Amino acid sequence: MKTYRLSLKLLGTASVSIGLVIILFLLSEKEVHRNNAFTRRYPPHPITKKYDMDLGFNSYYIAGHDHNLLYLGNSTAPWHLLQVDLNTRDTSHIQLKPRFPELEYRSLKINVTPPYFFVMDGTVPFILRGKLEEGMADPWMMGTSYFSRALPIDSNTVFIRALSAKNRTSTLGLIKKYKEFQVRLDTTLLEAQIDGVFDVDGMILKNGDARNMAYVYYYRNQFITMDFQLEHISRQRTIDTVQQTSIKVAGADRQGAVAMKAPPLIINKSASMSNDFLFIQSERLGRNESREMLDQASIIDVYDYKKKTYEFSFYLYKIANSSAREFAICEDRLVALIGNKLSVYRTMAPFFNRNPLESTKETTGQ
């Protein structure tokens, strides 16, 4: 009898303990998205939905744009481009091909920088370039420099993130081709907090009109802007307050590969750059924001990186429970890839002018 009672007590204690653990876990999950240290501004209707286009697949990504023409690459059909006329909604399929069919590759990415397109694989490595009207990709760089990110900024220059041979950390740089190749890496741009690889992971962006580039960290509240020569560096913070990257790195395996022990806390999920503005997708809630809102939409925070100010925020609503995985500003439109859909919005004045909301601003500079 005593044994039976003891078993019941132990079972009850275990049940209560498990219940407390589950409750604490659920509360912690909510707190991951909560940060009461900042307040957002939501002006009325800075964007208006124009239409959704069914693409049929969720494997498309934004490869570039030219006025009203949007170009989408496809990760499962790497030599295929879909051209979308944002005015008429007409689509055209563009089949690209390499000059040398025996070309070997692992992970292709296409970028359209009119009138050229670039086909890139940093693991081989190579960069091919061709004219859109011809569709033939000729060798532009073969085997000169490995890279993990690459973004052409003009017909002869590519912005890259690569692993420094000197200290084995990630660094930003440029590949230039005129009479001969020039590879320039600047190891001072990315600031390591833990390992210099995972902790500095992020997105490379460009603004062709203003001739500026940016690097937005995934795991901390910081971004860097610079000109096309990797000069005039400006380090700024978002309205979030997480300054320290929160990741745990496992030891190297037998092949020397290193991985993270657990999924990290993502502060900046995706981003885009246009005019004087940097647009950052966040899934972190500020003061007085409803947790249920994240079940319905993604939050886009807008920064004037020249004035170093936070401007305003707006929502990109989910479609069939899918959130925006990528977005871009194409002149007076915002385009977003959400599930199988291409969502097109009209950006409204004066919010997307060069000097929107001349009310009191919050500084983002360090």
XYZ file of C-alpha atoms in Angstrom:
366
model
C 0.000 0.000 0.000
C 2.811 2.368 0.930
C 4.529 1.502 -2.334
C 1.335 2.249 -4.231
C 0.925 5.641 -2.512
C 4.577 6.452 -3.121
C 4.150 5.592 -6.802
C 1.110 7.871 -7.027
C 3.032 10.727 -5.424
C 5.972 10.240 -7.782
C 3.644 10.063 -10.760
C 1.843 13.207 -9.657
C 5.109 15.057 -9.096
C 6.407 13.971 -12.502
C 3.176 15.067 -14.191
C 3.318 18.481 -12.541
C 6.984 18.835 -13.496
C 6.331 17.894 -17.104
C 3.404 20.290 -17.213
C 5.532 23.125 -15.860
C 8.238 22.381 -18.403
C 5.680 22.457 -21.236
C 4.211 25.742 -19.972
C 7.665 27.322 -19.621
C 8.576 26.114 -23.125
C 5.448 27.638 -24.637
C 6.039 30.881 -22.768
C 9.663 30.966 -23.933
C 8.550 30.387 -27.523
C 6.315 33.426 -27.246
C 9.098 35.465 -25.664
C 11.421 34.644 -28.578
C 9.183 36.873 -30.679
C 8.616 39.498 -27.994
C 10.759 42.567 -27.291
C 9.066 45.319 -25.343
C 12.073 47.618 -25.678
C 10.961 49.223 -28.946
C 7.809 50.655 -30.470
C 6.917 50.612 -34.158
C 4.994 53.190 -36.172
C 2.344 51.915 -38.578
C 1.100 54.690 -40.902
C -2.194 54.058 -42.719
C -1.879 52.168 -46.024
C 1.742 52.714 -47.117
C 1.206 49.877 -49.620
C -1.911 48.630 -51.391
C -2.348 45.154 -52.873
C -2.807 45.159 -56.647
C -2.914 41.460 -57.430
C -1.587 37.963 -56.754
C -0.213 35.836 -59.577
C -0.106 32.052 -59.299
C 3.380 30.872 -60.282
C 2.588 27.201 -59.801
C 5.736 26.517 -57.740
C 7.373 27.839 -54.590
C 10.902 27.398 -55.963
C 11.116 30.806 -57.653
C 13.398 33.554 -56.385
C 13.873 37.189 -57.423
C 16.718 37.406 -59.941
C 16.380 41.104 -60.855
C 14.149 43.704 -62.440
C 14.225 46.367 -65.125
C 11.520 49.044 -64.898
C 8.221 47.126 -65.200
C 9.893 43.770 -65.954
C 10.570 41.361 -63.106
C 12.876 38.357 -63.553
C 12.474 35.212 -61.468
C 14.972 32.372 -61.257
C 13.992 28.844 -60.249
C 16.080 26.720 -57.884
C 14.749 23.484 -59.388
C 15.192 24.632 -63.007
C 18.503 26.520 -62.717
C 18.800 27.564 -66.402
C 15.280 28.938 -66.618
C 14.152 32.560 -66.186
C 10.564 33.738 -65.903
C 9.996 37.303 -67.098
C 6.889 38.998 -65.675
C 5.505 42.265 -67.029
C 4.161 43.894 -63.857
C 1.871 46.185 -65.896
C 0.157 43.647 -68.141
C 0.848 40.487 -66.053
C 2.163 38.801 -69.206
C 4.866 36.194 -68.670
C 7.697 34.993 -70.898
C 9.961 32.003 -70.422
C 13.652 32.532 -71.120
C 15.853 29.481 -71.517
C 19.509 30.167 -70.791
C 22.385 27.898 -71.733
C 26.128 27.772 -71.105
C 28.599 28.214 -73.919
C 30.181 24.898 -72.886
C 27.524 22.194 -72.248
C 29.962 20.050 -70.237
C 30.035 22.664 -67.480
C 29.784 21.086 -64.023
C 27.990 22.880 -61.207
C 26.436 22.274 -57.791
C 24.286 25.251 -56.850
C 23.474 27.814 -59.539
C 22.110 31.290 -58.874
C 21.038 33.720 -61.596
C 21.126 37.491 -61.295
C 19.800 39.881 -63.932
C 21.634 43.194 -64.273
C 20.273 44.533 -67.581
C 21.268 44.120 -70.312
C 23.256 41.224 -68.816
C 22.478 38.132 -66.798
C 24.971 36.348 -64.556
C 25.025 32.642 -63.671
C 27.060 31.969 -60.525
C 28.241 29.030 -58.444
C 30.699 29.854 -55.685
C 31.421 26.241 -54.768
C 33.052 25.308 -58.096
C 33.673 28.293 -58.542
C 32.617 30.198 -61.652
C 30.655 33.198 -62.887
C 29.155 33.240 -66.374
C 27.799 36.309 -68.097
C 25.602 36.813 -71.148
C 23.119 39.195 -72.728
C 19.455 38.581 -72.013
C 18.451 38.948 -75.656
C 20.881 36.151 -76.628
C 20.558 33.765 -73.657
C 24.106 32.409 -74.063
C 26.252 32.368 -70.910
C 29.970 32.830 -71.534
C 32.759 32.361 -68.970
C 33.416 35.549 -67.014
C 35.334 34.133 -64.036
C 36.482 30.521 -63.811
C 38.240 29.208 -60.712
C 39.650 32.537 -59.545
C 37.809 32.965 -56.240
C 35.430 30.880 -54.127
C 32.460 32.665 -52.558
C 29.363 31.947 -50.476
C 27.333 34.966 -51.668
C 27.612 36.953 -54.889
C 25.733 39.919 -56.304
C 26.702 41.668 -59.565
C 26.608 45.439 -59.147
C 27.463 46.313 -62.744
C 28.670 44.538 -65.885
C 32.260 44.239 -64.620
C 31.995 44.089 -60.820
C 30.582 41.481 -58.436
C 30.035 42.007 -54.705
C 30.925 38.814 -52.798
C 31.126 37.250 -49.384
C 33.965 34.760 -49.154
C 36.050 32.860 -46.622
C 39.341 34.576 -45.912
C 42.324 32.289 -46.468
C 44.201 34.344 -43.898
C 41.993 33.827 -40.835
C 39.250 31.429 -42.092
C 36.463 33.874 -41.327
C 33.793 35.318 -43.615
C 34.631 38.598 -45.292
C 33.200 40.930 -47.910
C 34.902 41.865 -51.139
C 34.759 42.677 -54.821
C 35.659 40.798 -57.982
C 36.467 43.211 -60.792
C 37.244 42.363 -64.382
C 38.646 44.885 -66.782
C 41.869 43.959 -68.533
C 42.533 41.398 -65.798
C 40.863 40.091 -62.652
C 41.132 41.884 -59.356
C 39.864 40.232 -56.167
C 39.751 42.550 -53.185
C 38.693 41.328 -49.719
C 38.223 43.600 -46.726
C 38.502 41.612 -43.487
C 37.519 44.622 -41.356
C 33.931 44.904 -42.564
C 32.275 41.927 -40.818
C 32.647 41.973 -37.037
C 32.925 38.532 -35.434
C 31.329 37.829 -32.062
C 31.749 34.050 -31.804
C 33.348 32.211 -34.725
C 33.460 34.723 -37.585
C 31.459 32.447 -39.894
C 28.038 31.503 -38.516
C 27.719 34.572 -36.308
C 28.296 36.987 -39.223
C 25.895 35.251 -41.607
C 23.636 37.650 -43.468
C 22.376 39.138 -46.739
C 24.182 41.196 -49.391
C 22.145 43.916 -51.098
C 22.632 46.651 -53.652
C 20.949 49.875 -54.634
C 21.933 50.594 -58.204
C 20.303 54.030 -58.346
C 22.143 55.356 -55.304
C 25.244 53.233 -55.990
C 25.270 51.821 -52.488
C 25.472 48.314 -51.065
C 24.492 46.815 -47.718
C 25.098 43.790 -45.548
C 22.327 42.839 -43.099
C 23.174 40.379 -40.310
C 20.676 37.595 -39.645
C 21.314 37.140 -35.939
C 21.894 40.630 -34.539
C 20.317 44.071 -34.818
C 22.910 45.503 -37.169
C 23.477 46.323 -40.818
C 26.331 47.908 -42.743
C 26.081 50.231 -45.735
C 28.894 51.201 -48.107
C 29.509 52.499 -51.598
C 30.473 50.427 -54.642
C 34.156 50.685 -53.680
C 33.636 49.237 -50.162
C 34.220 52.713 -48.760
C 32.174 55.257 -46.766
C 31.248 52.546 -44.267
C 28.271 53.154 -41.984
C 27.333 50.708 -39.211
C 23.769 51.069 -37.986
C 21.377 49.253 -35.693
C 17.766 48.283 -36.186
C 15.085 49.125 -33.629
C 15.475 45.645 -32.137
C 17.824 45.503 -29.142
C 19.556 42.145 -29.673
C 23.184 43.128 -30.211
C 24.797 39.794 -29.355
C 24.413 36.843 -31.725
C 22.801 33.878 -29.975
C 24.179 30.716 -31.563
C 25.909 27.559 -30.386
C 28.474 26.015 -32.709
C 29.239 22.285 -32.619
C 32.731 20.890 -33.053
C 34.019 19.848 -36.456
C 33.135 16.374 -37.745
C 35.573 13.957 -39.387
C 35.357 15.846 -42.654
C 36.073 19.140 -40.881
C 32.543 20.475 -41.358
C 31.134 22.650 -38.565
C 27.435 23.086 -37.828
C 25.189 24.864 -35.353
C 23.907 22.888 -32.354
C 20.451 24.472 -32.408
C 18.430 26.847 -34.592
C 19.553 30.425 -33.874
C 17.425 33.427 -32.963
C 16.804 35.254 -36.260
C 16.533 39.031 -35.917
C 16.461 40.013 -39.614
C 14.814 37.427 -41.859
C 15.061 39.063 -45.305
C 15.787 42.520 -46.701
C 15.706 44.784 -49.738
C 17.257 48.123 -50.680
C 15.831 50.991 -52.737
C 16.562 54.712 -52.982
C 17.696 55.848 -49.525
C 15.816 53.060 -47.777
C 16.583 49.668 -46.336
C 13.609 47.336 -45.822
C 14.047 44.564 -43.249
C 11.622 41.729 -42.561
C 11.321 40.999 -38.846
C 9.373 38.442 -36.860
C 10.026 40.145 -33.549
C 7.187 41.891 -31.776
C 7.609 45.318 -30.236
C 5.723 46.950 -27.415
C 1.929 46.593 -27.537
C 1.998 44.375 -30.639
C -0.281 41.356 -30.739
C 1.277 37.881 -30.913
C -1.594 36.842 -33.165
C -0.394 39.347 -35.769
C 2.573 37.127 -36.615
C 0.115 34.361 -37.473
C -1.320 36.638 -40.150
C 1.548 38.674 -41.558
C 5.244 39.489 -41.715
C 6.496 42.838 -40.420
C 8.628 45.062 -42.665
C 10.638 47.812 -40.948
C 11.836 50.723 -43.082
C 15.085 52.614 -42.423
C 16.570 55.675 -44.092
C 20.179 54.511 -44.097
C 21.521 57.899 -45.206
C 19.836 59.791 -42.379
C 20.323 56.844 -39.985
C 16.701 56.801 -38.926
C 13.902 54.309 -38.444
C 10.982 55.546 -40.552
C 7.931 53.278 -40.256
C 6.675 49.700 -40.548
C 4.008 47.850 -42.509
C 2.587 44.340 -42.897
C 2.948 41.789 -45.681
C 0.035 39.442 -45.152
C 0.384 35.678 -45.462
C -1.288 33.638 -48.182
C -2.556 30.147 -47.254
C -0.453 30.344 -44.082
C 2.734 31.040 -46.074
C 4.747 34.128 -45.193
C 6.890 36.204 -47.552
C 10.223 34.491 -48.187
C 11.629 37.271 -50.366
C 10.588 40.744 -51.493
C 11.938 43.670 -53.509
C 11.085 47.245 -54.449
C 10.674 47.732 -58.203
C 10.268 51.484 -58.740
C 6.761 52.264 -57.401
C 5.896 48.621 -56.678
C 6.724 46.123 -54.005
C 6.834 42.494 -55.125
C 6.876 39.541 -52.751
C 7.128 35.777 -53.172
C 4.628 34.123 -50.845
C 4.146 30.369 -51.245
C 3.318 29.748 -54.915
C 2.216 33.353 -55.423
C 3.804 36.523 -56.680
C 2.146 39.371 -54.766
C 2.340 42.846 -56.266
C 1.682 46.008 -54.260
C 1.657 49.685 -55.120
C 3.877 51.794 -52.856
C 2.131 54.965 -51.772
C 3.515 58.488 -51.544
C 4.826 60.115 -49.459
C 6.061 57.065 -47.540
C 8.410 55.765 -50.208
C 9.785 59.101 -51.346
C 13.353 59.956 -50.448
C 12.305 61.857 -47.339
C 9.165 60.191 -45.952
C 7.469 61.019 -42.669
C 9.217 64.212 -41.675
C 8.003 63.647 -38.140
C 10.262 62.797 -35.215
C 12.688 60.015 -36.132
C 14.516 57.441 -34.028
C 18.229 57.308 -34.732
C 19.730 53.929 -35.639
C 23.400 54.896 -35.583
C 25.791 53.406 -33.059
